[in-house]
Structures are given as C-alpha cells and as structure tokens.
PDB file of N, CA and C in Angstrom:
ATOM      1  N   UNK A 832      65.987 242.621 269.573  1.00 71.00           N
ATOM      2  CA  UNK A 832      65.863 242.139 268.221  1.00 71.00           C
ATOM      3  C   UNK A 832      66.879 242.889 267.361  1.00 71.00           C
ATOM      4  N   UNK A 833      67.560 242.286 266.502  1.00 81.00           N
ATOM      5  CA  UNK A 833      68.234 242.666 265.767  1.00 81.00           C
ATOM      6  C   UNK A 833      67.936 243.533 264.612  1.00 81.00           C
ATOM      7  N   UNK A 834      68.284 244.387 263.849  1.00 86.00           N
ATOM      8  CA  UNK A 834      67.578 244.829 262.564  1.00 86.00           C
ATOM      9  C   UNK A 834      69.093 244.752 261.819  1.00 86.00           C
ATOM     10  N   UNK A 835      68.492 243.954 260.316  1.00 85.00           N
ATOM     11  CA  UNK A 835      69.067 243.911 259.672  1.00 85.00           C
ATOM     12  C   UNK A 835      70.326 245.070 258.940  1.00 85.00           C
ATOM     13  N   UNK A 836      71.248 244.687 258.673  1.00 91.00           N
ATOM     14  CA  UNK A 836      72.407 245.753 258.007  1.00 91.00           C
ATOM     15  C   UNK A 836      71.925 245.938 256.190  1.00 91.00           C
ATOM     16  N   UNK A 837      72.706 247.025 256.141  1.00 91.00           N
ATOM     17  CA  UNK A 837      72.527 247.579 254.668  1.00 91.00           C
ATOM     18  C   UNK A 837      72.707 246.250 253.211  1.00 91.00           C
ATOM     19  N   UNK A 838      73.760 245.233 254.060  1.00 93.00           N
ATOM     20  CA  UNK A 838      74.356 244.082 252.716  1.00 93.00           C
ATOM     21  C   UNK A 838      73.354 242.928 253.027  1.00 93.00           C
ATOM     22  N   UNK A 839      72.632 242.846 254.121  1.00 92.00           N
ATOM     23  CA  UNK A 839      71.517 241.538 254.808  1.00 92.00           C
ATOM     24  C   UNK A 839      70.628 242.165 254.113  1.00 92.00           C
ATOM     25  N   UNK A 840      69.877 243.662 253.406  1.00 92.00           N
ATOM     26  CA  UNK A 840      68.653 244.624 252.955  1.00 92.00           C
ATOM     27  C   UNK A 840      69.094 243.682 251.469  1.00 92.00           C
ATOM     28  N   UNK A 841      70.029 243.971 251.193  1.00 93.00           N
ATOM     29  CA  UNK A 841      70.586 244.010 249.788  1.00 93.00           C
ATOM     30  C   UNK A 841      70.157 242.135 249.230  1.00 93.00           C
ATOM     31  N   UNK A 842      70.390 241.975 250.074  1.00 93.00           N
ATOM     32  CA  UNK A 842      70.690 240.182 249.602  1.00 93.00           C
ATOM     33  C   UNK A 842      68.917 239.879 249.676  1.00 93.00           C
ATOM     34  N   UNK A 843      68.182 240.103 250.586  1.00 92.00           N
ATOM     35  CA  UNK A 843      66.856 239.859 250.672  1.00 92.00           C
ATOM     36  C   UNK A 843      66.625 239.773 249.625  1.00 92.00           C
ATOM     37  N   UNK A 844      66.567 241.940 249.105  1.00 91.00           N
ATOM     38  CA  UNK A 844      66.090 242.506 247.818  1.00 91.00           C
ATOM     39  C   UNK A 844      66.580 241.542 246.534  1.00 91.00           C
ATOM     40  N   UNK A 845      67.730 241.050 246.498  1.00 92.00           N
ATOM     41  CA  UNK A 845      67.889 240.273 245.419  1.00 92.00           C
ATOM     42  C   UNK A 845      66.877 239.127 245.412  1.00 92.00           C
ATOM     43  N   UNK A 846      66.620 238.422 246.351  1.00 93.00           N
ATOM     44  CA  UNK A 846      65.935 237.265 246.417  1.00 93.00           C
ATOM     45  C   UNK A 846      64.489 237.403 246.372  1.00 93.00           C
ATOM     46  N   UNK A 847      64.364 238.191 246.191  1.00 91.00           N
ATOM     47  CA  UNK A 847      62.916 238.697 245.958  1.00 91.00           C
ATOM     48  C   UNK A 847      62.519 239.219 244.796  1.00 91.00           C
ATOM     49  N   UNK A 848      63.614 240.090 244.234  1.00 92.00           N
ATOM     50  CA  UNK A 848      63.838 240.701 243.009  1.00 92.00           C
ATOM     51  C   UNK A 848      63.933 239.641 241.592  1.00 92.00           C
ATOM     52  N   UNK A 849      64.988 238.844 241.516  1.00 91.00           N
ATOM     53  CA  UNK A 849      65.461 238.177 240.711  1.00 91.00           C
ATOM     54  C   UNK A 849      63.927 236.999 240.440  1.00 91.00           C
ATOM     55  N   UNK A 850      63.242 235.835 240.836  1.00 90.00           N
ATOM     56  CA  UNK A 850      62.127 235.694 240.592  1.00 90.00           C
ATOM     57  C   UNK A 850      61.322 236.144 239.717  1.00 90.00           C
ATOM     58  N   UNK A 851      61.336 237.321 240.538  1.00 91.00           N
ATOM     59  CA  UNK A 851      59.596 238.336 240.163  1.00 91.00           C
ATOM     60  C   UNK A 851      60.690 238.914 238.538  1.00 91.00           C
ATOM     61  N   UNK A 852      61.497 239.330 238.387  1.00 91.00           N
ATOM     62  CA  UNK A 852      62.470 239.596 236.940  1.00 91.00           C
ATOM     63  C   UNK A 852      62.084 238.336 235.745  1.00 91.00           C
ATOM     64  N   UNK A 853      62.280 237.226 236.418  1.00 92.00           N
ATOM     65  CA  UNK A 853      62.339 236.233 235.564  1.00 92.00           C
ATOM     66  C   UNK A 853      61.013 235.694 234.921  1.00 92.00           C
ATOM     67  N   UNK A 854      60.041 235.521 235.937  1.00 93.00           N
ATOM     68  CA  UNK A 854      58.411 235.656 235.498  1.00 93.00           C
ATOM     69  C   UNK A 854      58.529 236.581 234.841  1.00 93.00           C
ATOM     70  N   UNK A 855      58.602 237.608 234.909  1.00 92.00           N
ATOM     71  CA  UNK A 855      57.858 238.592 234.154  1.00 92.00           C
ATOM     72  C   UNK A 855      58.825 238.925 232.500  1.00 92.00           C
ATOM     73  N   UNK A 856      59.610 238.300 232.693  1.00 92.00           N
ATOM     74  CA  UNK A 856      60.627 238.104 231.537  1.00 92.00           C
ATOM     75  C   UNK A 856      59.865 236.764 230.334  1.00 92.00           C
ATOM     76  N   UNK A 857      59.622 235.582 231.002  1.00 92.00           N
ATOM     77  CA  UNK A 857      58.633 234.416 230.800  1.00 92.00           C
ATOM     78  C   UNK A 857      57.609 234.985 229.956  1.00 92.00           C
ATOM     79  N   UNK A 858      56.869 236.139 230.695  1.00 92.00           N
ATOM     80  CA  UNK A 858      55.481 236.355 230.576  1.00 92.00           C
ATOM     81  C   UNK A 858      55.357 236.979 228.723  1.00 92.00           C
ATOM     82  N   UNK A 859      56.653 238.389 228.739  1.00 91.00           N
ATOM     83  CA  UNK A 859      56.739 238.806 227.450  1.00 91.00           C
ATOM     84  C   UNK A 859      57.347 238.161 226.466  1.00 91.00           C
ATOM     85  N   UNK A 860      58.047 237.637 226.889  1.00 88.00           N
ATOM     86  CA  UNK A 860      58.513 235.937 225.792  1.00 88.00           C
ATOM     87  C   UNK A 860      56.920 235.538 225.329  1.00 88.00           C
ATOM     88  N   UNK A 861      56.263 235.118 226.405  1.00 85.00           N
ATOM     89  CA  UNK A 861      55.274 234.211 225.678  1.00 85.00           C
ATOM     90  C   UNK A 861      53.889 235.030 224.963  1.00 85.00           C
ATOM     91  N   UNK A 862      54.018 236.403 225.762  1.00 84.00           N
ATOM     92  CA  UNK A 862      52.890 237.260 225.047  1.00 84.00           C
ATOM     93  C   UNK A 862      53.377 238.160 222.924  1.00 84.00           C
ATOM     94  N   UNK A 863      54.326 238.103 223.501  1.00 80.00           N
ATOM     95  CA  UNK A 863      55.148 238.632 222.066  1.00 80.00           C
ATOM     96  C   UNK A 863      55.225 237.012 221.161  1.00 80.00           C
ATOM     97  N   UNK A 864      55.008 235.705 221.258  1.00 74.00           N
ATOM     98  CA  UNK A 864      55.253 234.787 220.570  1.00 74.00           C
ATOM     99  C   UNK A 864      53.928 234.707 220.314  1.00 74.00           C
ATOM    100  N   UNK A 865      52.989 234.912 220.728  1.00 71.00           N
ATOM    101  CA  UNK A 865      51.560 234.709 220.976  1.00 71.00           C
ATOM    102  C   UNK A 865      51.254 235.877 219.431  1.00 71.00           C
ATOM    103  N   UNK A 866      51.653 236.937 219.946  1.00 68.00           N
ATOM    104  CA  UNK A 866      51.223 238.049 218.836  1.00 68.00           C
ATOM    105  C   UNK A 866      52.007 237.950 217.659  1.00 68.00           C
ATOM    106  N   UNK A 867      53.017 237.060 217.411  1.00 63.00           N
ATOM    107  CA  UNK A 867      53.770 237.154 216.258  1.00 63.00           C
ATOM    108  C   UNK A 867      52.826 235.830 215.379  1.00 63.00           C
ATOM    109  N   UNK A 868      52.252 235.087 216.212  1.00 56.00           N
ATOM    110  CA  UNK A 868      50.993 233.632 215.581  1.00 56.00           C
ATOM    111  C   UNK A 868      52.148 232.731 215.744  1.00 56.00           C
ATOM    112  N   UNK A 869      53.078 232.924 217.125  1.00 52.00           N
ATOM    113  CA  UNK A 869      54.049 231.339 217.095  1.00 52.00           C
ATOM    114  C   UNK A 869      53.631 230.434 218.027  1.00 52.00           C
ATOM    115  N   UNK A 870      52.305 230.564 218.970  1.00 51.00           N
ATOM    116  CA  UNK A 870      51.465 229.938 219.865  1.00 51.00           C
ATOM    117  C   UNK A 870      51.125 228.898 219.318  1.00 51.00           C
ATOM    118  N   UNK A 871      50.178 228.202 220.301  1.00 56.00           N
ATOM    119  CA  UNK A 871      49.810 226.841 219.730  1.00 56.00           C
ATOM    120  C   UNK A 871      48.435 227.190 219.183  1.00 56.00           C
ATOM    121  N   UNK A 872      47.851 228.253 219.487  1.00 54.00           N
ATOM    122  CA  UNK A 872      46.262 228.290 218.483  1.00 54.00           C
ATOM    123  C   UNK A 872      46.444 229.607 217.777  1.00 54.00           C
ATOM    124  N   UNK A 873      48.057 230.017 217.247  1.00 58.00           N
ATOM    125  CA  UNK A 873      48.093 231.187 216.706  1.00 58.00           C
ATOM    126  C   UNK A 873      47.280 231.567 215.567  1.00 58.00           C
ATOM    127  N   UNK A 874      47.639 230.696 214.426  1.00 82.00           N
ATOM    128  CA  UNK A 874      47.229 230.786 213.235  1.00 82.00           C
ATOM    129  C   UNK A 874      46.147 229.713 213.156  1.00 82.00           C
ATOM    130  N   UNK A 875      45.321 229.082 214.155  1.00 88.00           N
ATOM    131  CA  UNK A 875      44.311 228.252 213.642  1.00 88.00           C
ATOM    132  C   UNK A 875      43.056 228.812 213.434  1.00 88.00           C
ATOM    133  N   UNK A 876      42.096 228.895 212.317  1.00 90.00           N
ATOM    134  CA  UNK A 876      40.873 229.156 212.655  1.00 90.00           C
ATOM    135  C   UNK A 876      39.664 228.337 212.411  1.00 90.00           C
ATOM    136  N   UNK A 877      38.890 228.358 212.901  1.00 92.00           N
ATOM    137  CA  UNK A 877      37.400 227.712 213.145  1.00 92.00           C
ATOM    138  C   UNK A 877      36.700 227.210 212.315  1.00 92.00           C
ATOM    139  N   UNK A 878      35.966 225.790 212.721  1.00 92.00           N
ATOM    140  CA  UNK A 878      35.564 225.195 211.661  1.00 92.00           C
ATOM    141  C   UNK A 878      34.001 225.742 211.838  1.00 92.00           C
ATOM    142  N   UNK A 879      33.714 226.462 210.036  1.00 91.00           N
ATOM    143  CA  UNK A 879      32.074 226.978 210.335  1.00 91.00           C
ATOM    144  C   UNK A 879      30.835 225.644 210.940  1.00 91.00           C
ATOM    145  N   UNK A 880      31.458 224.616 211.158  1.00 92.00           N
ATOM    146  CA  UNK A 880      30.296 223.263 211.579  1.00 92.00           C
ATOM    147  C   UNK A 880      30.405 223.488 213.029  1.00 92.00           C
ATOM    148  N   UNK A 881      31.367 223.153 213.186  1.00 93.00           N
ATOM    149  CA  UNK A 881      31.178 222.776 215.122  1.00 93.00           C
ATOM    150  C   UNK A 881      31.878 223.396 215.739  1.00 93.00           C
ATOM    151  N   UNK A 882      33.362 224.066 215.150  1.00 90.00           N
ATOM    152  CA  UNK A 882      33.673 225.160 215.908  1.00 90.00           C
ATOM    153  C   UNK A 882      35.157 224.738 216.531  1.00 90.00           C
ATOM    154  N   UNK A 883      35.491 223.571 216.039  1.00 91.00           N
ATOM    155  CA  UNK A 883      36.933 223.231 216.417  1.00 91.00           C
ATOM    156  C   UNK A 883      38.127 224.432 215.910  1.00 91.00           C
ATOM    157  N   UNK A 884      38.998 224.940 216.723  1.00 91.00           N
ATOM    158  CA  UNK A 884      39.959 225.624 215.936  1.00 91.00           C
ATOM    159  C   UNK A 884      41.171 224.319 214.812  1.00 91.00           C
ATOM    160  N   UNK A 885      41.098 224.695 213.826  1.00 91.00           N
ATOM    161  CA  UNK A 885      41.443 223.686 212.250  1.00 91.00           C
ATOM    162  C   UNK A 885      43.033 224.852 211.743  1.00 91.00           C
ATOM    163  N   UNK A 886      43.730 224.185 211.717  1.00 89.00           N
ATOM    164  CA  UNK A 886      44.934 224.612 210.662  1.00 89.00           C
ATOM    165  C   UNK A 886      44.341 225.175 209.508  1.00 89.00           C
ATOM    166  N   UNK A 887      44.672 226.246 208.743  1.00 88.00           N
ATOM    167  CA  UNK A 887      44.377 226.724 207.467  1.00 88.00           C
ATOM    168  C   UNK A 887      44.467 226.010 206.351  1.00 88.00           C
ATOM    169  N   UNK A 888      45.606 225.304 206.518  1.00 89.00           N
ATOM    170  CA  UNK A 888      46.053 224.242 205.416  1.00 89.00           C
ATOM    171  C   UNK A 888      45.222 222.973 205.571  1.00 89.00           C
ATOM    172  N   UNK A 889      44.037 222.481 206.232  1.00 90.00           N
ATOM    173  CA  UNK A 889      43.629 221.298 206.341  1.00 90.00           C
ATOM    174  C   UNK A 889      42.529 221.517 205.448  1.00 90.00           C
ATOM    175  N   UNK A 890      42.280 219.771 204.575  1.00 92.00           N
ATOM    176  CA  UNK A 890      41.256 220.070 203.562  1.00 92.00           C
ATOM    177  C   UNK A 890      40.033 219.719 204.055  1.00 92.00           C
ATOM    178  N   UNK A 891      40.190 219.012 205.407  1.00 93.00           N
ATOM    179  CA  UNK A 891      38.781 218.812 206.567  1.00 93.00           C
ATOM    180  C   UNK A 891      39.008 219.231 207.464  1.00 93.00           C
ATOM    181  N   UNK A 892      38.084 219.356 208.355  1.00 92.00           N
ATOM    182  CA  UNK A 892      37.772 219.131 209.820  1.00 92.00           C
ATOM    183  C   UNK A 892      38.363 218.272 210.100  1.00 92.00           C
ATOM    184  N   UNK A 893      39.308 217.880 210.979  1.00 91.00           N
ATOM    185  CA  UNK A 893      39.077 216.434 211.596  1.00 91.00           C
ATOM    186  C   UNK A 893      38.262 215.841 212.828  1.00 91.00           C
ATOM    187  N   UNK A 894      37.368 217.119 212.712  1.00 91.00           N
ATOM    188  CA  UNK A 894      36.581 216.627 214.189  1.00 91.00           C
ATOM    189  C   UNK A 894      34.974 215.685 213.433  1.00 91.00           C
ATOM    190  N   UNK A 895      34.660 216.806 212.494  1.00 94.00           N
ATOM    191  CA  UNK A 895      33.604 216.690 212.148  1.00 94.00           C
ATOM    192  C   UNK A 895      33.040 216.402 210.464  1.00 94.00           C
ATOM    193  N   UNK A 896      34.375 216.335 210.046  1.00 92.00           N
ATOM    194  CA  UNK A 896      35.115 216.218 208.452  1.00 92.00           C
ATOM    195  C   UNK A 896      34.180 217.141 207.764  1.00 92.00           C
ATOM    196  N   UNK A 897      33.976 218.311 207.653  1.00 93.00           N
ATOM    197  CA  UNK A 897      33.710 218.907 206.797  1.00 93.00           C
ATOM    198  C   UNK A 897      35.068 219.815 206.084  1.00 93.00           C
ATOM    199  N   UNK A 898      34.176 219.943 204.627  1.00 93.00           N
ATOM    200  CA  UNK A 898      35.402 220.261 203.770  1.00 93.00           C
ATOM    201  C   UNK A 898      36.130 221.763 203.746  1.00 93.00           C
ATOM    202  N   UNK A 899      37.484 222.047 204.355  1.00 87.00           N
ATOM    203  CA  UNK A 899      37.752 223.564 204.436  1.00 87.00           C
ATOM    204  C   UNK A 899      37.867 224.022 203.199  1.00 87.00           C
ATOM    205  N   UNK A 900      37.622 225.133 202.852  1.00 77.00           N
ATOM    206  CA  UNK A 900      37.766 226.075 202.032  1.00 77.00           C
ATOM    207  C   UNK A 900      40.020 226.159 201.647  1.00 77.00           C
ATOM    208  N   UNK A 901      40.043 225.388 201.028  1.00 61.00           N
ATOM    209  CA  UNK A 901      41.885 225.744 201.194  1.00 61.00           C
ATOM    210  C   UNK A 901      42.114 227.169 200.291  1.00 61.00           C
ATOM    211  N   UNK A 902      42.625 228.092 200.682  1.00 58.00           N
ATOM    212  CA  UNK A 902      43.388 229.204 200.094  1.00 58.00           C
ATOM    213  C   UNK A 902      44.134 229.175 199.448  1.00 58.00           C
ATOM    214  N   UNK A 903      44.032 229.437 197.873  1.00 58.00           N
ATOM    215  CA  UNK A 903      45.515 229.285 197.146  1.00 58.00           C
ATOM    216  C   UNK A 903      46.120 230.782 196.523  1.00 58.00           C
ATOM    217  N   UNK A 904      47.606 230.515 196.859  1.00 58.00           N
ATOM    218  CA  UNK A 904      48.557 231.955 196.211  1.00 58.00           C
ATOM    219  C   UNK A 904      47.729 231.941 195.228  1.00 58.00           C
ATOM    220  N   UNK A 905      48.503 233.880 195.086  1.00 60.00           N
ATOM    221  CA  UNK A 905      47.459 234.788 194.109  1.00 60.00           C
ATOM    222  C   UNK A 905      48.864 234.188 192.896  1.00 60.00           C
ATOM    223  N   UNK A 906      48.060 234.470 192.017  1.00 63.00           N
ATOM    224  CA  UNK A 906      49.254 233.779 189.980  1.00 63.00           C
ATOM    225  C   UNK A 906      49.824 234.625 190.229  1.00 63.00           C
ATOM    226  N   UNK A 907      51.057 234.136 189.780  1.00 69.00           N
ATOM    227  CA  UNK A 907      52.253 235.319 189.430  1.00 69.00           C
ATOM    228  C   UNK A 907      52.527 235.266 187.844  1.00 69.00           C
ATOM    229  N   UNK A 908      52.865 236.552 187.415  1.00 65.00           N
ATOM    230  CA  UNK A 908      53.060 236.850 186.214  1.00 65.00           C
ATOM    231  C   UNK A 908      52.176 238.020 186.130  1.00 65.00           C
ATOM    232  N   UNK A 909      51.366 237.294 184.882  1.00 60.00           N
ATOM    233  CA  UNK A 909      50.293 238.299 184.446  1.00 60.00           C
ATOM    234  C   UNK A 909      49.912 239.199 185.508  1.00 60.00           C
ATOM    235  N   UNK A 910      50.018 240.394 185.683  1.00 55.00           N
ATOM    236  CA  UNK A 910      49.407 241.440 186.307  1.00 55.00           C
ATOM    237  C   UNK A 910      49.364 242.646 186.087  1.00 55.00           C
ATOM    238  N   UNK A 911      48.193 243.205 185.938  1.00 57.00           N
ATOM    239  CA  UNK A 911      47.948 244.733 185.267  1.00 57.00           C
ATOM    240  C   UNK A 911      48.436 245.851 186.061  1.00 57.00           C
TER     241      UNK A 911
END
C-alpha cells in the first residue's frame, strides 16, 4: 500500500479545510445579522392576543386583527 506524500497530505487538507472555512464563515454572517435585528423575526414582536410575531409598525394583527399599540417619536423642541 502506498502512503501518501507530503503535497497528496496537503491537497486532502485543503479539501477538507476550505468547506468546513466556508460554513463556518456562513454561520457568523448569519449569527451577527441576526444580532444586529437584520433577520427575518429580528425586530418583530408579539401580538398580546394570540401570539403571532407582528412588525412594530402594524396598526393590527393581521392574524387576529387586534389593535397594536403604534409607538410614536418623542417631540422635538421643547425640552427641559
């Protein structure tokens, strides 16, 4: 049986290497987009009725149409 040479070790290791690099390259792409709220349920939160995750900006549910609470900017100007 033959055993492989030092440049046949080398070429494996790449092919094995490069993969497992790229997943795991994938993985912090998508965990760092996740924590910045650029995911797809980053910034949604929950409707107090049934529990659908709802955009902040929606003035219903659309599952169950109840009315969200919409958040509005704090006034600008006047401030002590």
């Amino acid at each position: 049986m033959l055993m492989p040479g030092p440049l046949e070790l080398a070429i494996i290791g790449l092919i094995l290497a490069v993969p497992l690099v790229v997943v795991v390259g994938v993985v912090v792409a998508v965990v760092a987009s996740r924590s910045r709220g650029g995911g797809p349920a980053g910034n949604l939160i929950p409707c107090p009725d049934c529990g659908r995750m709802v955009s902040p900006h929606a003035v219903q549910c659309p599952q169950c149409g109840r009315p969200m609470q919409v958040s509005s900017p704090p006034p600008v100007g006047d401030s002590p």
